[in-house]
Amino acid sequence: MSETTKVNPIVNQSEQRELRYEPQRIEEKWQARWDADPTLYAAEPHSSKRKKYYVLEMLPYPSGALHMGHVRNYSIGDALARYMWMNDYNVLHPMGWDAFGLPAENAAIKNNVPPRQWTLSNIAHMKTQMKRLGFAYDWSREVTTCLPEYYKWNQWFFLKLYEKDLAYKKKSKVNWCRECATVLANEQVVDGCCWRHEDVQVEQRELEQWFVRTTNYSEELIAGLDKLENWPEKVRTMQRNWIGRSEGALVDFKVDGAINTSDKITVFTTRIDTIYGATSIQLAPEHPLVAELVGNDPHLHSKVEDLIREQARAKEEGNLGAIEKHGVFTGRYACNPFSDEKVPIWVANYVLMDYGTGAIMSVPAHDERDYEFAQKYGLEIRVVILPRRIGQPPAPGEPESPVLPYTEKDSLLINSGEFSQLSNMEAIEKMSAFAEKGGFGKKTITYRLKDWGISRQRYWGTPIPMLYCEKCGVVPVPEKDLPVLLPDHVDITLQGGSPLGRVPEFVNTTCPKCGGSARRETDTMDTFVDSSWYFYRYTNAKLADRALDTDTVNYWFPIDQYIGGVEHAILHLIYSRFWTKFMRDLGIVKNDEPATRLFTQGMVIKDGAKMSKSKGNVVSPDDMVAQFGADSTRMYSLFATSPDRELEWQEAGVEGVHRFLSRAYRFVMRHANAAQNGAGAASAERSPKARQIERKLHQTLKRVTQDFQGRWHFNTSVAAVMEFVNHLYAAEDEIAAGKFPPALLADVQRSIALMLSPFAPYLASELWEVLGEKGNLLRHPWPAFDPALAKEDETTYVIQINGKLRSHVVLPAESPEDLVRERALADEKIRTAMEGKEVVKVIVVAGKLVNVVVR
RNA sequence: GCGAAAGUGGCGGAAUUGGCAGACGCACCAGACUUAGGAUCUGGCGCCGCAAGGCGUGGGGGUUCGAGUCCCCCCUUUCGCACCA
């Protein structure tokens, strides 16, 4: 570098001290002001003339303290909310607490604190943390799901579900977690283990439970995914897999020699076109017909018992797909209605009772599982599909049979009676129609989705508002008697069913129908009920006589942007979608889906692993805030990487952001007066450096604005502002010498405050005030960039020879191509490099480069 | 096994449409100012090389004047699904 080291003309020690950025002081001052005026962040009434924007972050469980995942989630949402506010939207940005749940009971057992007290004090603490972080929530709409004013409406919704036959009670095999001492929904079982206890295998128990008929909406839930274009593809795929739609047909096989002539086995198949290749029937071990078919043969009986045990064990281990296939022949036969052929009936451990009909036709030649099974037991393998189109002759030397199992669908039927020579797709249509006409089958659609089991044998949840009367049976609690209050002072243990069952004052009641004695339902609701509709309640959180006000909801909904972790891709997000459809059909909302856009942020990790107490790699937000301030903590969570990616927490990075904010702060503090005092002299001439800063300012505004409108890569937004501040420092001697037009200097400083405000609201507010500006930044318009001012008037062309960088040439912007070519070829380095070579071609890319192709 | 995403310096990451690889930040090195520095400011910082220059975006091929970016094959990591008939 030829330039000599510059001495900073401004900084001396005493000034250093004076200009020191002290986030604690600034942040405390502003937090006190914001607290004193809670209307600052309040959304306007729905009659507002502004366009609405509903930005929502998933509400936290009040576990005791915020973790970095929360900070990241809320920093993204808050930046967006603030940006939208500045763009003149009426923004709804609420927060609440998913406050029911088992940890409160565990804490009660461990520390002898009532769940309510534990939960409410956690909420108080976490709310303090959120305020300290400066998130702009409308606290007037706070929702706490464990309070009667909220869970009353859970109960009301339950009554509506019951009324519409969407809630029912049945005895069935359910998932049981012994650590939680309660039943779990299918969605809460991950790899055979409890979602809260990764190493606790879920057991199967036969219990009577309340279910919600989510399956009534299977088709709409899956079809609706196609329209959710602004949901991550990953989430949509996961939901599609979970719902598991599958088109096929039911076909009845008559049991040969049945005592009862109506005895038949109905199979579900997606490949009715292969039915002539069916060489056995396979039943799930728990199929109701098995007992009858096996009769009282003790040998067969014990074999079937073994199969049931194998399945149960595999299910608990979560590796259903991995177990070795076993089966047993019942000695009985069934009749294929298409061919009138008799096929043996087997019982097999790879057939599941809870999917389809629990019975399949086994086509070894065209199904991998059936093939494996048939090979093991020596069952016939009959080819009925050829990998060939209709009319296409076999290729010379093509073997008669394809490589088995052959499972492709675009091919030709053989050995299939009158259906031979049809293509698969055609055969599926014709054969389904044939079965339907013959009364032994029909087309159908099967789903993997099961109804949602919502009963929990736990205390800290919403009581299910049902009664059991000796005379009248199951009786819903009348609406007027809601809420069914959760009693206090309950002895909590993890044994022997719901703790509520041991509270006589709660259990014993009178029947609203007959006035006789009745018992209350003692199970409580899955907490996912609470979170399935909480975001509707925010629109009118204090409404006393209804769950929600339809007009208000219709104004705010659907949610414009929902932000949360991908771990809820199935659980919370599928229940919420179901609940929205249910509410729509009740006529109280009109949207089909809760949220038009969904964003799933990446995990926060440390030292390459998810933060967890057991690994000892937890970074506390409190520590970060104490050390570097809320602004630096938030801004680092956005700067370290783009919001969708995994974030590796590095404390040195937070320090770096803090250092940058200090630089920005010092710059404004040093020049605020100069800008204010000379504010009138707008027409002052711009030096080249000043013009360069002005251009850079508009380029920066453009970059930050485009990041908000496009990809949300706030890491590059922050980088852009950093670059800008670096440029200002480079121009500092001119600025200090008063060579910058004051109006430009003022504009630069205001813009810094405005651009920083979505990311570092405390510092931005402080700078805003220092600059003599009044009013909350949220109500100040987002700064527009001027494309003309952002435009460079010179372009640096890259000159390549055969694609290799060799030189540069600076030309006025929009130079004609001829001139660019001429100047490139005249460049000294290029001329030297071209010596003795033949120029084949010269490629000029406007505004970018010149590539000279030589030979 | 199936599906998706990713792989770039010592580290976190930039590089919308193919066009200067490594912006910005961290760490590190040097200098300035200092009684002092874990403050601040200035400069340097992919690898090899004294240099000229060469090599470089997981590996191998290809398309192109030009490839981190597009195509084919392979490897690794992460996530999701996995007897769903």
PDB file of N, CA, C and O in Angstrom, chain A residues 31 35 60-66 95-99 115-133 139 142-144 146-147 622:
ATOM      1  N   GLN A  31     -36.184   0.779  27.500  1.00  0.00           N
ATOM      2  CA  GLN A  31     -37.166  -0.199  27.949  1.00  0.00           C
ATOM      3  C   GLN A  31     -38.149   0.436  28.913  1.00  0.00           C
ATOM      4  O   GLN A  31     -39.346   0.178  28.860  1.00  0.00           O
ATOM      5  N   ASP A  35     -42.065   0.548  28.254  1.00  0.00           N
ATOM      6  CA  ASP A  35     -42.980  -0.040  29.236  1.00  0.00           C
ATOM      7  C   ASP A  35     -44.029   0.960  29.677  1.00  0.00           C
ATOM      8  O   ASP A  35     -45.165   0.611  29.963  1.00  0.00           O
ATOM      9  N   PRO A  60     -44.086 -19.892  23.167  1.00  0.00           N
ATOM     10  CA  PRO A  60     -43.209 -20.812  23.885  1.00  0.00           C
ATOM     11  C   PRO A  60     -43.938 -21.558  24.989  1.00  0.00           C
ATOM     12  O   PRO A  60     -44.962 -21.089  25.506  1.00  0.00           O
ATOM     13  N   TYR A  61     -43.363 -22.686  25.373  1.00  0.00           N
ATOM     14  CA  TYR A  61     -43.765 -23.339  26.600  1.00  0.00           C
ATOM     15  C   TYR A  61     -42.984 -22.661  27.722  1.00  0.00           C
ATOM     16  O   TYR A  61     -41.765 -22.496  27.610  1.00  0.00           O
ATOM     17  N   PRO A  62     -43.641 -22.254  28.797  1.00  0.00           N
ATOM     18  CA  PRO A  62     -42.940 -21.527  29.869  1.00  0.00           C
ATOM     19  C   PRO A  62     -42.103 -22.455  30.740  1.00  0.00           C
ATOM     20  O   PRO A  62     -42.437 -22.731  31.880  1.00  0.00           O
ATOM     21  N   SER A  63     -41.000 -22.884  30.204  1.00  0.00           N
ATOM     22  CA  SER A  63     -40.163 -23.874  30.889  1.00  0.00           C
ATOM     23  C   SER A  63     -39.333 -23.256  32.005  1.00  0.00           C
ATOM     24  O   SER A  63     -38.782 -23.978  32.817  1.00  0.00           O
ATOM     25  N   GLY A  64     -39.220 -21.954  32.016  1.00  0.00           N
ATOM     26  CA  GLY A  64     -38.435 -21.314  33.063  1.00  0.00           C
ATOM     27  C   GLY A  64     -37.601 -20.175  32.513  1.00  0.00           C
ATOM     28  O   GLY A  64     -37.507 -19.119  33.114  1.00  0.00           O
ATOM     29  N   ALA A  65     -36.984 -20.395  31.354  1.00  0.00           N
ATOM     30  CA  ALA A  65     -36.135 -19.351  30.783  1.00  0.00           C
ATOM     31  C   ALA A  65     -36.093 -19.498  29.266  1.00  0.00           C
ATOM     32  O   ALA A  65     -36.218 -20.606  28.738  1.00  0.00           O
ATOM     33  N   LEU A  66     -35.912 -18.385  28.615  1.00  0.00           N
ATOM     34  CA  LEU A  66     -35.750 -18.424  27.158  1.00  0.00           C
ATOM     35  C   LEU A  66     -34.426 -19.089  26.813  1.00  0.00           C
ATOM     36  O   LEU A  66     -33.440 -18.935  27.534  1.00  0.00           O
ATOM     37  N   MET A  95     -47.933 -12.230  21.488  1.00  0.00           N
ATOM     38  CA  MET A  95     -47.166 -13.293  22.145  1.00  0.00           C
ATOM     39  C   MET A  95     -48.010 -13.890  23.260  1.00  0.00           C
ATOM     40  O   MET A  95     -48.880 -13.216  23.824  1.00  0.00           O
ATOM     41  N   GLY A  96     -47.761 -15.149  23.550  1.00  0.00           N
ATOM     42  CA  GLY A  96     -48.507 -15.821  24.616  1.00  0.00           C
ATOM     43  C   GLY A  96     -47.753 -17.016  25.144  1.00  0.00           C
ATOM     44  O   GLY A  96     -46.556 -17.178  24.874  1.00  0.00           O
ATOM     45  N   TRP A  97     -48.464 -17.857  25.878  1.00  0.00           N
ATOM     46  CA  TRP A  97     -47.805 -18.948  26.619  1.00  0.00           C
ATOM     47  C   TRP A  97     -48.572 -20.252  26.468  1.00  0.00           C
ATOM     48  O   TRP A  97     -49.754 -20.324  26.769  1.00  0.00           O
ATOM     49  N   ASP A  98     -47.863 -21.254  26.031  1.00  0.00           N
ATOM     50  CA  ASP A  98     -48.420 -22.597  25.897  1.00  0.00           C
ATOM     51  C   ASP A  98     -48.251 -23.261  27.267  1.00  0.00           C
ATOM     52  O   ASP A  98     -47.323 -24.031  27.485  1.00  0.00           O
ATOM     53  N   ALA A  99     -49.162 -22.917  28.195  1.00  0.00           N
ATOM     54  CA  ALA A  99     -48.825 -22.996  29.607  1.00  0.00           C
ATOM     55  C   ALA A  99     -49.247 -24.274  30.328  1.00  0.00           C
ATOM     56  O   ALA A  99     -48.893 -24.464  31.488  1.00  0.00           O
ATOM     57  N   PRO A 115     -48.305 -26.594  40.278  1.00  0.00           N
ATOM     58  CA  PRO A 115     -48.071 -26.319  38.854  1.00  0.00           C
ATOM     59  C   PRO A 115     -48.456 -24.911  38.435  1.00  0.00           C
ATOM     60  O   PRO A 115     -47.764 -24.287  37.651  1.00  0.00           O
ATOM     61  N   ARG A 116     -49.536 -24.425  38.990  1.00  0.00           N
ATOM     62  CA  ARG A 116     -49.983 -23.088  38.598  1.00  0.00           C
ATOM     63  C   ARG A 116     -48.934 -22.043  38.970  1.00  0.00           C
ATOM     64  O   ARG A 116     -48.540 -21.215  38.147  1.00  0.00           O
ATOM     65  N   GLN A 117     -48.480 -22.158  40.201  1.00  0.00           N
ATOM     66  CA  GLN A 117     -47.498 -21.191  40.689  1.00  0.00           C
ATOM     67  C   GLN A 117     -46.194 -21.282  39.885  1.00  0.00           C
ATOM     68  O   GLN A 117     -45.628 -20.268  39.479  1.00  0.00           O
ATOM     69  N   TRP A 118     -45.766 -22.526  39.670  1.00  0.00           N
ATOM     70  CA  TRP A 118     -44.529 -22.742  38.908  1.00  0.00           C
ATOM     71  C   TRP A 118     -44.655 -22.122  37.524  1.00  0.00           C
ATOM     72  O   TRP A 118     -43.788 -21.382  37.062  1.00  0.00           O
ATOM     73  N   THR A 119     -45.772 -22.394  36.878  1.00  0.00           N
ATOM     74  CA  THR A 119     -45.986 -21.915  35.511  1.00  0.00           C
ATOM     75  C   THR A 119     -46.064 -20.389  35.457  1.00  0.00           C
ATOM     76  O   THR A 119     -45.397 -19.752  34.639  1.00  0.00           O
ATOM     77  N   LEU A 120     -46.875 -19.820  36.357  1.00  0.00           N
ATOM     78  CA  LEU A 120     -47.061 -18.366  36.299  1.00  0.00           C
ATOM     79  C   LEU A 120     -45.779 -17.625  36.644  1.00  0.00           C
ATOM     80  O   LEU A 120     -45.497 -16.572  36.062  1.00  0.00           O
ATOM     81  N   SER A 121     -44.982 -18.174  37.540  1.00  0.00           N
ATOM     82  CA  SER A 121     -43.739 -17.458  37.844  1.00  0.00           C
ATOM     83  C   SER A 121     -42.739 -17.610  36.697  1.00  0.00           C
ATOM     84  O   SER A 121     -41.982 -16.680  36.409  1.00  0.00           O
ATOM     85  N   ASN A 122     -42.758 -18.754  36.019  1.00  0.00           N
ATOM     86  CA  ASN A 122     -41.919 -18.886  34.819  1.00  0.00           C
ATOM     87  C   ASN A 122     -42.330 -17.876  33.754  1.00  0.00           C
ATOM     88  O   ASN A 122     -41.486 -17.271  33.088  1.00  0.00           O
ATOM     89  N   ILE A 123     -43.644 -17.734  33.595  1.00  0.00           N
ATOM     90  CA  ILE A 123     -44.141 -16.788  32.588  1.00  0.00           C
ATOM     91  C   ILE A 123     -43.659 -15.380  32.927  1.00  0.00           C
ATOM     92  O   ILE A 123     -43.167 -14.650  32.061  1.00  0.00           O
ATOM     93  N   ALA A 124     -43.772 -15.027  34.201  1.00  0.00           N
ATOM     94  CA  ALA A 124     -43.356 -13.680  34.612  1.00  0.00           C
ATOM     95  C   ALA A 124     -41.880 -13.463  34.265  1.00  0.00           C
ATOM     96  O   ALA A 124     -41.501 -12.421  33.733  1.00  0.00           O
ATOM     97  N   HIS A 125     -41.079 -14.482  34.544  1.00  0.00           N
ATOM     98  CA  HIS A 125     -39.655 -14.330  34.290  1.00  0.00           C
ATOM     99  C   HIS A 125     -39.364 -14.223  32.793  1.00  0.00           C
ATOM    100  O   HIS A 125     -38.599 -13.369  32.335  1.00  0.00           O
ATOM    101  N   MET A 126     -40.001 -15.089  32.019  1.00  0.00           N
ATOM    102  CA  MET A 126     -39.712 -15.107  30.580  1.00  0.00           C
ATOM    103  C   MET A 126     -40.234 -13.850  29.895  1.00  0.00           C
ATOM    104  O   MET A 126     -39.658 -13.380  28.906  1.00  0.00           O
ATOM    105  N   LYS A 127     -41.309 -13.323  30.444  1.00  0.00           N
ATOM    106  CA  LYS A 127     -41.830 -12.074  29.884  1.00  0.00           C
ATOM    107  C   LYS A 127     -40.833 -10.944  30.126  1.00  0.00           C
ATOM    108  O   LYS A 127     -40.594 -10.102  29.249  1.00  0.00           O
ATOM    109  N   THR A 128     -40.236 -10.952  31.311  1.00  0.00           N
ATOM    110  CA  THR A 128     -39.192  -9.971  31.604  1.00  0.00           C
ATOM    111  C   THR A 128     -38.040 -10.113  30.612  1.00  0.00           C
ATOM    112  O   THR A 128     -37.514  -9.123  30.102  1.00  0.00           O
ATOM    113  N   GLN A 129     -37.655 -11.367  30.348  1.00  0.00           N
ATOM    114  CA  GLN A 129     -36.565 -11.587  29.398  1.00  0.00           C
ATOM    115  C   GLN A 129     -36.925 -11.057  28.010  1.00  0.00           C
ATOM    116  O   GLN A 129     -36.104 -10.437  27.337  1.00  0.00           O
ATOM    117  N   MET A 130     -38.161 -11.310  27.594  1.00  0.00           N
ATOM    118  CA  MET A 130     -38.584 -10.847  26.264  1.00  0.00           C
ATOM    119  C   MET A 130     -38.557  -9.328  26.189  1.00  0.00           C
ATOM    120  O   MET A 130     -38.134  -8.749  25.202  1.00  0.00           O
ATOM    121  N   LYS A 131     -39.025  -8.703  27.257  1.00  0.00           N
ATOM    122  CA  LYS A 131     -39.025  -7.238  27.263  1.00  0.00           C
ATOM    123  C   LYS A 131     -37.601  -6.707  27.242  1.00  0.00           C
ATOM    124  O   LYS A 131     -37.299  -5.741  26.553  1.00  0.00           O
ATOM    125  N   ARG A 132     -36.741  -7.388  27.997  1.00  0.00           N
ATOM    126  CA  ARG A 132     -35.334  -6.971  28.022  1.00  0.00           C
ATOM    127  C   ARG A 132     -34.719  -7.061  26.628  1.00  0.00           C
ATOM    128  O   ARG A 132     -33.860  -6.275  26.258  1.00  0.00           O
ATOM    129  N   LEU A 133     -35.167  -8.049  25.861  1.00  0.00           N
ATOM    130  CA  LEU A 133     -34.633  -8.211  24.512  1.00  0.00           C
ATOM    131  C   LEU A 133     -35.236  -7.204  23.533  1.00  0.00           C
ATOM    132  O   LEU A 133     -34.788  -7.086  22.395  1.00  0.00           O
ATOM    133  N   TRP A 139     -48.597  -6.597  24.135  1.00  0.00           N
ATOM    134  CA  TRP A 139     -48.884  -7.381  25.348  1.00  0.00           C
ATOM    135  C   TRP A 139     -50.330  -7.280  25.791  1.00  0.00           C
ATOM    136  O   TRP A 139     -50.774  -8.038  26.635  1.00  0.00           O
ATOM    137  N   GLU A 142     -51.928 -10.646  25.208  1.00  0.00           N
ATOM    138  CA  GLU A 142     -51.269 -11.839  25.752  1.00  0.00           C
ATOM    139  C   GLU A 142     -52.278 -12.952  26.048  1.00  0.00           C
ATOM    140  O   GLU A 142     -53.325 -12.715  26.629  1.00  0.00           O
ATOM    141  N   VAL A 143     -51.937 -14.146  25.647  1.00  0.00           N
ATOM    142  CA  VAL A 143     -52.791 -15.316  25.878  1.00  0.00           C
ATOM    143  C   VAL A 143     -52.010 -16.324  26.723  1.00  0.00           C
ATOM    144  O   VAL A 143     -50.868 -16.646  26.416  1.00  0.00           O
ATOM    145  N   THR A 144     -52.647 -16.775  27.806  1.00  0.00           N
ATOM    146  CA  THR A 144     -52.026 -17.785  28.669  1.00  0.00           C
ATOM    147  C   THR A 144     -52.972 -18.971  28.733  1.00  0.00           C
ATOM    148  O   THR A 144     -54.073 -18.874  29.286  1.00  0.00           O
ATOM    149  N   CYS A 146     -53.257 -21.713  30.307  1.00  0.00           N
ATOM    150  CA  CYS A 146     -53.664 -22.444  31.522  1.00  0.00           C
ATOM    151  C   CYS A 146     -54.677 -21.671  32.358  1.00  0.00           C
ATOM    152  O   CYS A 146     -55.079 -22.139  33.416  1.00  0.00           O
ATOM    153  N   LEU A 147     -55.075 -20.491  31.887  1.00  0.00           N
ATOM    154  CA  LEU A 147     -56.052 -19.721  32.651  1.00  0.00           C
ATOM    155  C   LEU A 147     -57.465 -20.072  32.196  1.00  0.00           C
ATOM    156  O   LEU A 147     -57.707 -20.293  31.008  1.00  0.00           O
ATOM    157  N   ASP A 622     -29.508 -14.588  28.826  1.00  0.00           N
ATOM    158  CA  ASP A 622     -29.270 -13.591  29.882  1.00  0.00           C
ATOM    159  C   ASP A 622     -27.792 -13.200  29.945  1.00  0.00           C
ATOM    160  O   ASP A 622     -27.454 -12.026  30.085  1.00  0.00           O
TER     161      ASP A 622
END
